[in-house]
Coordinates of C-alpha atoms in Angstrom, one line a residue:
X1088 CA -110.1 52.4 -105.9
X1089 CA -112.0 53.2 -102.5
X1090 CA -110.6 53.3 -99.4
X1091 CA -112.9 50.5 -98.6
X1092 CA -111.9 48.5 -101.4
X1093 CA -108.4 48.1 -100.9
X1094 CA -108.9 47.9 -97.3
X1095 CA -110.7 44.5 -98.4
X1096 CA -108.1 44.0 -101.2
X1097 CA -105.5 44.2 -98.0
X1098 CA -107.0 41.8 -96.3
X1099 CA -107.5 39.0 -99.0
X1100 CA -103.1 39.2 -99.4
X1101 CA -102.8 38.9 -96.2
X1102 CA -104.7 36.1 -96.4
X1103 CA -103.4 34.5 -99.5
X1104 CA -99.8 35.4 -98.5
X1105 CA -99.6 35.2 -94.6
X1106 CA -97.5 37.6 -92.6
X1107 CA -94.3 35.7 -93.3
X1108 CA -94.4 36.5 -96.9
X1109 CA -95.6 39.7 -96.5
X1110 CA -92.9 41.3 -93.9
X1111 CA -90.5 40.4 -97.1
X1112 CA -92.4 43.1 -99.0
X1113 CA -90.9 46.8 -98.9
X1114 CA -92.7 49.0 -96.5
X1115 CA -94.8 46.4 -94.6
X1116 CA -91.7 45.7 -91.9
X1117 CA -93.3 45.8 -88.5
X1118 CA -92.2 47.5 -85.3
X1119 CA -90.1 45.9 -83.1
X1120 CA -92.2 44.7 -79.8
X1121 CA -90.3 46.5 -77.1
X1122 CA -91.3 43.7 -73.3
X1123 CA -92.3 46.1 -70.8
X1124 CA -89.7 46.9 -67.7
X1125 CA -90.2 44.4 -64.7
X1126 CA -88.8 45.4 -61.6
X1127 CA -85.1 44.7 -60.9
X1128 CA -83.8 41.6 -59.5
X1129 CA -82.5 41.3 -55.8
X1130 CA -79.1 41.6 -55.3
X1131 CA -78.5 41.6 -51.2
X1132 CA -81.1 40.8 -49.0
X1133 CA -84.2 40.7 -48.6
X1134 CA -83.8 41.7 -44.5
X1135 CA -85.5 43.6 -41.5
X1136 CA -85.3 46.2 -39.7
X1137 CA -86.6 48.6 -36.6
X1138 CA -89.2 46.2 -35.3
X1139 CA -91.3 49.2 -33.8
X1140 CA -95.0 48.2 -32.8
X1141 CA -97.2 48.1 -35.5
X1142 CA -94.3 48.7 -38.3
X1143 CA -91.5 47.0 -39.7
X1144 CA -88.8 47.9 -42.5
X1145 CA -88.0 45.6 -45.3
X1146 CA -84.4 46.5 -46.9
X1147 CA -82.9 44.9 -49.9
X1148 CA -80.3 45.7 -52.6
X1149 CA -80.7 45.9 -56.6
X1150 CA -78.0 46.2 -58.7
X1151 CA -79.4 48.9 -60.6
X1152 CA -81.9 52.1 -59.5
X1153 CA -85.7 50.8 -59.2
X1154 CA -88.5 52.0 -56.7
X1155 CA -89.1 49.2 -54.1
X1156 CA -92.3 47.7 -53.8
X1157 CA -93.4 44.9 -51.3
X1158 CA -96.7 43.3 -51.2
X1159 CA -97.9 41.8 -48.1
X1160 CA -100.3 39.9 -45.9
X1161 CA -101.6 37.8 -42.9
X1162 CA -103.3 35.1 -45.4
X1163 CA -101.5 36.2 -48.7
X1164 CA -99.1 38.6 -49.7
X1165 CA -102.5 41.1 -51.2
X1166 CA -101.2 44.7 -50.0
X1167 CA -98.8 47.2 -51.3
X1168 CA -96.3 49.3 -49.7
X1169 CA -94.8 51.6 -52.4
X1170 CA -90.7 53.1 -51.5
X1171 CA -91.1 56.9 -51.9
X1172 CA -88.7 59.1 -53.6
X1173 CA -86.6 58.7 -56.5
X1174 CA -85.1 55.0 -58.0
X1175 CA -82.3 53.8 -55.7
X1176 CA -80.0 50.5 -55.6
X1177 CA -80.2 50.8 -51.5
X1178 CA -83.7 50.3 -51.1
X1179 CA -85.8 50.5 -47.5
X1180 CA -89.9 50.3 -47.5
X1181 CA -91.8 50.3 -44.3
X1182 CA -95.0 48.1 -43.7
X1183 CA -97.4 50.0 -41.5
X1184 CA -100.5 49.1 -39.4
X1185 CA -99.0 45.6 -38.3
X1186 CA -101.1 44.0 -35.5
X1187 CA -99.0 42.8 -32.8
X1188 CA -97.0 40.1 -32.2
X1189 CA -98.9 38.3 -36.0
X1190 CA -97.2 36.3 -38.5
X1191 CA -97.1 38.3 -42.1
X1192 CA -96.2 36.9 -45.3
X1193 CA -94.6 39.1 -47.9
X1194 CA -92.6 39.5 -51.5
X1195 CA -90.6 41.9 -52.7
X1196 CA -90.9 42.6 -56.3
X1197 CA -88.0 41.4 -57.9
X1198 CA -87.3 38.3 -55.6
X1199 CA -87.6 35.2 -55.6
X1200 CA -90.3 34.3 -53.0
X1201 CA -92.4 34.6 -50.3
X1202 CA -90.9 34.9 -47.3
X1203 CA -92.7 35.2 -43.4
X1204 CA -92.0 37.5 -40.0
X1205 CA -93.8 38.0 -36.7
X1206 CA -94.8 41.3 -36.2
X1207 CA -93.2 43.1 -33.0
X1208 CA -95.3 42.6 -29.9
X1209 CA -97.8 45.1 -28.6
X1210 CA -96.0 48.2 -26.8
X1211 CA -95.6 47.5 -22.8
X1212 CA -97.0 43.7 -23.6
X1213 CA -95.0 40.7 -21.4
X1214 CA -94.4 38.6 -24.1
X1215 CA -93.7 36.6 -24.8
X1216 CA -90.6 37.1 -27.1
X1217 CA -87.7 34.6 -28.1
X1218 CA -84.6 36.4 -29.2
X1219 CA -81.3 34.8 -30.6
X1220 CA -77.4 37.0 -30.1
X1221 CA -74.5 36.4 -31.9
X1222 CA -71.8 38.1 -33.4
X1223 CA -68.5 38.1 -34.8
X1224 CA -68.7 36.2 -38.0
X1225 CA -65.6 38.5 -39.9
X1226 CA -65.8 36.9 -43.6
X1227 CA -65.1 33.8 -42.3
X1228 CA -67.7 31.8 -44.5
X1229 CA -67.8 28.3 -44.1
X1230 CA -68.1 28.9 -40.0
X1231 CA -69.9 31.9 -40.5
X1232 CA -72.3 29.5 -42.8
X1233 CA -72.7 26.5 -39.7
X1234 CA -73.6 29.5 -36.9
X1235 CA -76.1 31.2 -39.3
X1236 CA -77.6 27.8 -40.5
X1237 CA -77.7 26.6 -36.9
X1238 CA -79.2 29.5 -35.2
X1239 CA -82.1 30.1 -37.9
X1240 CA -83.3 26.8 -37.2
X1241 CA -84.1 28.0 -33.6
X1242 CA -86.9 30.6 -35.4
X1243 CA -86.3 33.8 -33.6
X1244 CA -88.5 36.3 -33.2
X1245 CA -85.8 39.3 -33.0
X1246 CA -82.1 38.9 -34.0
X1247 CA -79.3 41.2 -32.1
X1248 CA -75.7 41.3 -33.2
X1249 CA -72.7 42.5 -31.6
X1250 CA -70.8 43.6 -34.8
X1251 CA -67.9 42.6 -36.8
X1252 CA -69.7 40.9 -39.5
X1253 CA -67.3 41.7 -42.2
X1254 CA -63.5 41.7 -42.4
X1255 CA -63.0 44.8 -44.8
X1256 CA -66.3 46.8 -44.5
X1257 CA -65.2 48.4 -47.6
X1258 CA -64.9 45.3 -50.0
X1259 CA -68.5 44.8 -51.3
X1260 CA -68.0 41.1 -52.2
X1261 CA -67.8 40.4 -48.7
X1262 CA -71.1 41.9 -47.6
X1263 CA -73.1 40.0 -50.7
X1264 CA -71.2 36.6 -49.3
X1265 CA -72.7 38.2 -45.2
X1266 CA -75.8 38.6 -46.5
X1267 CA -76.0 35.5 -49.1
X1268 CA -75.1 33.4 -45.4
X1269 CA -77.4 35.0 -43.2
X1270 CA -80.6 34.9 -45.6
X1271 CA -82.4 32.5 -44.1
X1272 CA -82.2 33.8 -40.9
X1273 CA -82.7 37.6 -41.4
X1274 CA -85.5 37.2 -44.0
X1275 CA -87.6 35.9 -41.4
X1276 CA -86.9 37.7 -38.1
X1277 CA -85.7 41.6 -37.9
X1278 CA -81.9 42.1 -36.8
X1279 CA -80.8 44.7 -34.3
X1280 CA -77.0 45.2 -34.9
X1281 CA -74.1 47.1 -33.6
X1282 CA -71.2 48.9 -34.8
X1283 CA -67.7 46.9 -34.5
X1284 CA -64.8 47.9 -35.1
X1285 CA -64.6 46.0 -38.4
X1286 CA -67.9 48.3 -39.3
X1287 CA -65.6 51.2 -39.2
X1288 CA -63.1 50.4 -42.0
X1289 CA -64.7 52.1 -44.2
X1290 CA -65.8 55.1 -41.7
X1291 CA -68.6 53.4 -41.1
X1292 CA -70.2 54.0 -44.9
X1293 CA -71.5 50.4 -45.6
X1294 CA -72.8 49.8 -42.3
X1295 CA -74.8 53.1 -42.3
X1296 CA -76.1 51.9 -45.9
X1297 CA -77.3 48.7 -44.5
X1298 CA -78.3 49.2 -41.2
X1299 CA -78.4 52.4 -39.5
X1300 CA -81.5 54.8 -39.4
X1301 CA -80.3 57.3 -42.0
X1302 CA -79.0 61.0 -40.8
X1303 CA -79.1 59.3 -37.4
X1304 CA -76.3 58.0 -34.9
X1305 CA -75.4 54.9 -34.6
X1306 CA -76.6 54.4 -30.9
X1307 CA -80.5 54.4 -30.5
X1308 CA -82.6 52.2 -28.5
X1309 CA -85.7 49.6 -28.8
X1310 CA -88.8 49.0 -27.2
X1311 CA -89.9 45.3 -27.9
X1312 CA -92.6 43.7 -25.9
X1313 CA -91.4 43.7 -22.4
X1314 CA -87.7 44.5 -22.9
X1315 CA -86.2 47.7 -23.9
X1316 CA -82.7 47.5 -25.7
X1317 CA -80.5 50.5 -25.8
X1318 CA -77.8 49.8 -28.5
X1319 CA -74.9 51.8 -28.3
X1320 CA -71.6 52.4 -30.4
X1321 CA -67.8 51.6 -28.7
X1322 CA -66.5 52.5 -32.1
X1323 CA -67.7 56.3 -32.1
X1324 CA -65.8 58.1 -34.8
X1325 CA -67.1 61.4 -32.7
X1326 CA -64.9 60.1 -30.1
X1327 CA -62.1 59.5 -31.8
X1328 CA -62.2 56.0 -32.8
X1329 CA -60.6 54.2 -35.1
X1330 CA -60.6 50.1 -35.9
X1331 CA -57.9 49.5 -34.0
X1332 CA -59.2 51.9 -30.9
X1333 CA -62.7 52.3 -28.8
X1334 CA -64.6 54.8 -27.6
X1335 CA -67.8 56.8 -26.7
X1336 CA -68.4 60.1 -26.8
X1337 CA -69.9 62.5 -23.5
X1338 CA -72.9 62.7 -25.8
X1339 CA -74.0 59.2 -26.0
X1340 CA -73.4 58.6 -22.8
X1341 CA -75.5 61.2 -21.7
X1342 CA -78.1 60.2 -24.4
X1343 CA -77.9 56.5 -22.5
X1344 CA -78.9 58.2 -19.1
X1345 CA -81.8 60.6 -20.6
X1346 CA -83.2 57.1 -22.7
X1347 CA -82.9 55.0 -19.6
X1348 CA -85.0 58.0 -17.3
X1349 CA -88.3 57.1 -19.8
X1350 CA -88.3 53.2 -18.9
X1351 CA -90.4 51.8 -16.2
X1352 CA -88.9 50.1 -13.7
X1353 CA -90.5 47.0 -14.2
X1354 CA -88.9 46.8 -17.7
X1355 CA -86.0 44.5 -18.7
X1356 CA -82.8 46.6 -20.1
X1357 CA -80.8 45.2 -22.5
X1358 CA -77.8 46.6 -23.3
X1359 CA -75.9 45.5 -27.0
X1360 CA -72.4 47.0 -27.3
X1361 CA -69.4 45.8 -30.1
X1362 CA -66.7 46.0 -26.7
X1363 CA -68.5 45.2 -23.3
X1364 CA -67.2 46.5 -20.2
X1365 CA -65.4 43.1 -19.3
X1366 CA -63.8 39.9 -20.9
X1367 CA -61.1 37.8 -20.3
X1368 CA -59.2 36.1 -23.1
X1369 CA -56.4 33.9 -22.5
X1370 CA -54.1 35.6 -24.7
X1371 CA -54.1 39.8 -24.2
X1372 CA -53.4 42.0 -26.6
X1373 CA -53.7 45.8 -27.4
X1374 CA -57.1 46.6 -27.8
X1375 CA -59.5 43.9 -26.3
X1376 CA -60.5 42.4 -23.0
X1377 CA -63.2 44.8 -21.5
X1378 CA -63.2 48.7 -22.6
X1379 CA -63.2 51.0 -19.2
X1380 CA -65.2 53.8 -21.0
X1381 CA -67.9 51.5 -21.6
X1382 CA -67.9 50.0 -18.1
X1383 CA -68.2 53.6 -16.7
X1384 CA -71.2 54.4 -19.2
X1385 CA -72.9 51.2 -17.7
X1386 CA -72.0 52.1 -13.8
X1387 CA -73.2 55.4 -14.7
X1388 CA -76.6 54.1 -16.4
X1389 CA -77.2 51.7 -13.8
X1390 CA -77.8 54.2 -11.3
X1391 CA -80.8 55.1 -13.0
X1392 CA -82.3 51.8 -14.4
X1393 CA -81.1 48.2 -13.8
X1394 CA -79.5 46.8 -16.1
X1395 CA -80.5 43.1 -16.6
X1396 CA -77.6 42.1 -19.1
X1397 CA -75.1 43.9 -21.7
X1398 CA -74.6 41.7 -24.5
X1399 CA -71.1 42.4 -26.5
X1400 CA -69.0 41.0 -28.4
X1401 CA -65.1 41.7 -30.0
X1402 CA -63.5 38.1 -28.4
X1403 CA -64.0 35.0 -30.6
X1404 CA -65.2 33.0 -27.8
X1405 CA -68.6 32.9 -25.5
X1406 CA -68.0 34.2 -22.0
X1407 CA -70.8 35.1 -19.0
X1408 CA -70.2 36.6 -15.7
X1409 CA -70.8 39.4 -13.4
X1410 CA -68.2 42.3 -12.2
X1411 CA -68.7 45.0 -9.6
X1412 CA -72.5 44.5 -10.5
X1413 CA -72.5 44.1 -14.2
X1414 CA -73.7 41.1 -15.8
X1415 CA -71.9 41.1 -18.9
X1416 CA -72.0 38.3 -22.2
X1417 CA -69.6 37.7 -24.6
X1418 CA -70.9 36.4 -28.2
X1419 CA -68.3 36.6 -30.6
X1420 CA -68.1 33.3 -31.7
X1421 CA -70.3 33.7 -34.5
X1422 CA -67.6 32.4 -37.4
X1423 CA -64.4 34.5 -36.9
X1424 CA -61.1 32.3 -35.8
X1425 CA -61.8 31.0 -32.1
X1426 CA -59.5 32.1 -29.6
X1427 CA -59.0 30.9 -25.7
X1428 CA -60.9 32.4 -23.0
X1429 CA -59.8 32.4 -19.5
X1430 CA -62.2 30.9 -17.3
X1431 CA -60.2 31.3 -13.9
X1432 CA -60.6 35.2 -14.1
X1433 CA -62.1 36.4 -11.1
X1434 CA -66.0 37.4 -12.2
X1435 CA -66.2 34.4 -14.8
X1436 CA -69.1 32.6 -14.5
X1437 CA -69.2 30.1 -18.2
X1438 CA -67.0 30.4 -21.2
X1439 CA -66.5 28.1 -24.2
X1440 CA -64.3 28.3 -27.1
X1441 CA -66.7 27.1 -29.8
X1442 CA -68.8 28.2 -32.8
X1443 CA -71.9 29.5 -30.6
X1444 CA -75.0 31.3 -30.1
X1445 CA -77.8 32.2 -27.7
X1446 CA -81.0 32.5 -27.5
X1447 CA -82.5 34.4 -24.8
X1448 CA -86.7 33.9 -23.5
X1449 CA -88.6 36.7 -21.7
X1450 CA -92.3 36.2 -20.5
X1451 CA -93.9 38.9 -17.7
X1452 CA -90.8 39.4 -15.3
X1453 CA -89.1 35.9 -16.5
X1454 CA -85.8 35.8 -18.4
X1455 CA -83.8 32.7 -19.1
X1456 CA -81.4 31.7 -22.0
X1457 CA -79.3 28.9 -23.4
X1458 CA -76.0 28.8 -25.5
X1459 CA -75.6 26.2 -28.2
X1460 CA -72.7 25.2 -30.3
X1461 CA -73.4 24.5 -34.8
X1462 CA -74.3 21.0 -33.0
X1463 CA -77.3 21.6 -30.6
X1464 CA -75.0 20.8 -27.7
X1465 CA -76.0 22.8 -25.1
X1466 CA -73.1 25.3 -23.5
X1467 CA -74.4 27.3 -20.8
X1468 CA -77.8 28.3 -19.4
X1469 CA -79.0 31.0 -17.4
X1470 CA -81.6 33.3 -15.8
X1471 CA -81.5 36.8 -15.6
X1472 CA -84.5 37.6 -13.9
X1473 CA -87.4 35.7 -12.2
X1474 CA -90.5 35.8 -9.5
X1475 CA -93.2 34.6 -8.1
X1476 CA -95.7 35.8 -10.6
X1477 CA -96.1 33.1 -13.4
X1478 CA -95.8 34.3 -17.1
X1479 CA -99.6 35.1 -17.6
X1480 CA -99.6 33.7 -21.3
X1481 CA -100.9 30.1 -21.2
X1482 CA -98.3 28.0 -22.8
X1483 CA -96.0 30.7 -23.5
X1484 CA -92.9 29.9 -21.8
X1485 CA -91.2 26.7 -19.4
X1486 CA -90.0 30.1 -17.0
X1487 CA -92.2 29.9 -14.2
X1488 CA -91.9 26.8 -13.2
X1489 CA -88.2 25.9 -11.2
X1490 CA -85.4 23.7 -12.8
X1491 CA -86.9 24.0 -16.5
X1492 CA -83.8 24.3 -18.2
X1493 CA -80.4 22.6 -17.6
X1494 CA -78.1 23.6 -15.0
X1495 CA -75.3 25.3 -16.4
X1496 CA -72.4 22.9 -17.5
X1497 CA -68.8 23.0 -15.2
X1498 CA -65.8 24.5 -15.7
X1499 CA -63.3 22.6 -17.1
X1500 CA -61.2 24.0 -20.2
X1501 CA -61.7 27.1 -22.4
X1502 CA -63.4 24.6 -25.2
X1503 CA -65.9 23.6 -22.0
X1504 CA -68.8 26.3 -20.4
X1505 CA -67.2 28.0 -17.2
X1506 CA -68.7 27.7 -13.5
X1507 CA -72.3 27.8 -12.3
X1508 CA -73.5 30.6 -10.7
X1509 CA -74.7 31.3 -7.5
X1510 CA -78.3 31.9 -9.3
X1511 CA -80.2 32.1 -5.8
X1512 CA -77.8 35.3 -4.3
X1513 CA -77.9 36.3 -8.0
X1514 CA -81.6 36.7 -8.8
X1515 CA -82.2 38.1 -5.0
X1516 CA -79.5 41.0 -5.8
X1517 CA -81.1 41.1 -9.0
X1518 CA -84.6 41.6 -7.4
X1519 CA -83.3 44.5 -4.7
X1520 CA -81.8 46.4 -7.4
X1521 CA -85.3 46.4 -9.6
X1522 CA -86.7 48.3 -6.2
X1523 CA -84.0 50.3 -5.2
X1524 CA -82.4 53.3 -6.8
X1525 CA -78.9 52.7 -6.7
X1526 CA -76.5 55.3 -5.3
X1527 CA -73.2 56.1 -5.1
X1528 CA -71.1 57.1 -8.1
X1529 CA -69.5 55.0 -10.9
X1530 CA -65.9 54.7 -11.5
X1531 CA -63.7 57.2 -13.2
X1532 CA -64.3 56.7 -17.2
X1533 CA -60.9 56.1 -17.9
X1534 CA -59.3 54.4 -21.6
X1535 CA -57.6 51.0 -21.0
X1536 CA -54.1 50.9 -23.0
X1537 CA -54.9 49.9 -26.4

């Protein structure tokens, strides 16, 4: 018989048959259809990182090695940014030629949706930029849950931590619980975090995994519209420092004076420390209330650029003020057990003891903020800087104009917001020291007892 025949002979069983019957036959057992790979689900994240102008990072976690790929878009997620190198679980791709200060949509393959960011404004631009701060939220979920809930409902632009965000670092459970709580905050606005001395548990491993700029040190700084942000480390392993101990090495300090020499004067600074230079809780204990190396690294820095505010964290309670020229924040009320601050000390402008977080408005050479509890209730309030020049950007900010917000709320108890502040004397220092260079020298950087 022809080829051609039983081709047609072939057919006509198949036909007559139908492939059910025939698979029974020997010899006529198809192969098995093998579905094509899809990319790996999401395990942690997505979240962002280094808001630089024109670029952002996109980081995420898969349980097993995939290369990253994330599609998006001003209109529609309809371009594609590849991860290069080799299948990883600890994945980090970087969207490119961002206009400023634009809202993108994007996916991630292997998530679940769409999610949306604003690009970082243009480089040297006044704004204007709405940032939130917080810290401190130390595994403690349910709290942890209310601050993050509460404060992504404000919709900010740029998110800076002070550290502590996990009890153990080294327990991984607890970072897919962190990151699980914070999702709907950090997959919409890029985080800015620093080391604390929870972050260190693990020598600093899972934090460097997650956040840090890879083969880099932990203390780098941030130009973002018209505020630079130098984020430095109080836990420095260099310097000897363990969870239960601080400390900076000679090098970043000196790296802190060489970054601040490139700023223009006219520029906000923003410094975001884990242990600030001052706070006051009403218990002490080895190890907290302010951190004397750090206060000298700010004196020191100062002399060369003004510094508008260092934001910090470590105490479980909110806490403003100003000392020997320093105005200093405490946000470390971000979930972890509350504890009493002590709003009698000398310097203490507002403190609370509540869940709490700020969020902090700059437009030209305006700066104001609020603190919020988990209910709305508003805390505190405060300008850092201000002048006579209006915020050029119609519409962009109530900072020009005098008594916007609400004057800060009196001093009562711990659980209430602390003092006013002579904001007048305040913001006419403040102003001197933007045109002056400062001189003298700092005090002697000296450890406090831990």
């Amino acid at each position: 018989m022809s080829s051609k025949a039983c081709g047609g002979a072939l057919a006509l069983l198949l036909a007559l048959l139908g492939c059910d019957k025939l698979r029974a036959l020997p010899g006529f057992e198809p192969a098995p259809i093998v579905p094509l790979p899809g990319p790996e689900a999401v395990a942690m994240g997505p979240w962002l990182l280094d808001p630089y102008p024109g670029r952002v990072t996109i980081a995420w976690t898969t349980a097993q090695p995939s290369v990253g790929r994330v599609w998006y878009g001003t209109r529609e997620p309809d371009r594609l940014a590849t991860e290069e190198g080799r299948p990883v679980t600890e994945h980090r791709v970087t969207l490119a030629a961002l206009q400023p200060s634009t809202q993108y949509r994007y996916r991630v393959e292997g998530g679940l949706a769409a999610a949306w960011f604003t690009s970082a404004p243009e480089a040297g631009g006044e704004g204007p930029i709405h940032v939130l701060v917080y810290g401190d939220n130390r595994s403690n979920n349910g709290d942890h849950a209310l601050v993050a809930r509460a404060a992504a409902a404000e919709r900010p632009q740029l998110v800076l931590h002070t550290g502590d965000m996990v009890m153990a670092a080294r327990e991984e459970p607890l970072w897919r619980d962190w990151f699980h709580e914070e999702h709907d905050l950090l997959v919409h606005a890029p985080i800015v975090p620093t080391v604390g001395n929870h972050e260190i548990t693990d020598t600093g491993e899972a934090y460097s995994r997650h956040f840090q700029h890879r083969g880099m040190p932990a203390y780098w700084s941030l130009e973002y519209g018209p505020v630079h942000i130098a984020v430095l480390d109080s836990y420095e392993s260099a310097a000897g420092a363990t969870p239960h101990s601080g400390g900076m090495s000679d090098a970043q300090r000196a790296w802190l004076e060489e970054d601040l020499r490139g700023v223009l004067p006219e520029r906000h600074v923003w410094l975001l420390v884990h242990q600030g230079p001052f706070a006051h809780p009403m218990q002490a204990r080895p190890g907290h209330g302010g951190s004397e190396v750090v206060k000298a690294a700010v004196q020191s820095a100062q002399k060369i650029h003004p510094i508008e505010a260092v934001f910090a964290g470590h105490e479980h309670f909110y806490e403003r003020g100003e000392i020997e020229g320093i105005r200093y924040f405490v946000f470390g009320a971000g979930g972890a057990p509350l504890e009493d601050p002590d709003p009698s000390s000398p310097g203490v402008q507002a403190a609370a003891k509540a869940l709490s977080y700020a969020t902090v408005s700059v437009c030209g050479c305006h700066t104001v903020g609020v603190v919020k509890d988990i209910a709305g209730k508003l805390l505190d309030s405060f300008k850092l800087a201000d002048c006579d020049k209006p915020c050029s950007v119609p519409g962009a900010l109530p900072v020009a104009a005098a008594g916007v917000l609400p004057s800060p709320v009196p001093a009562a108890a711990p659980a209430d917001a602390g003092s006013p502040s002579d904001e007048g004397s305040s913001n006419r220092r403040r102003r001197r020291r933007r045109k002056e260079t400062l001189d003298g020298e700092g005090a002697p950087a000296q450890n406090r007892p831990q």
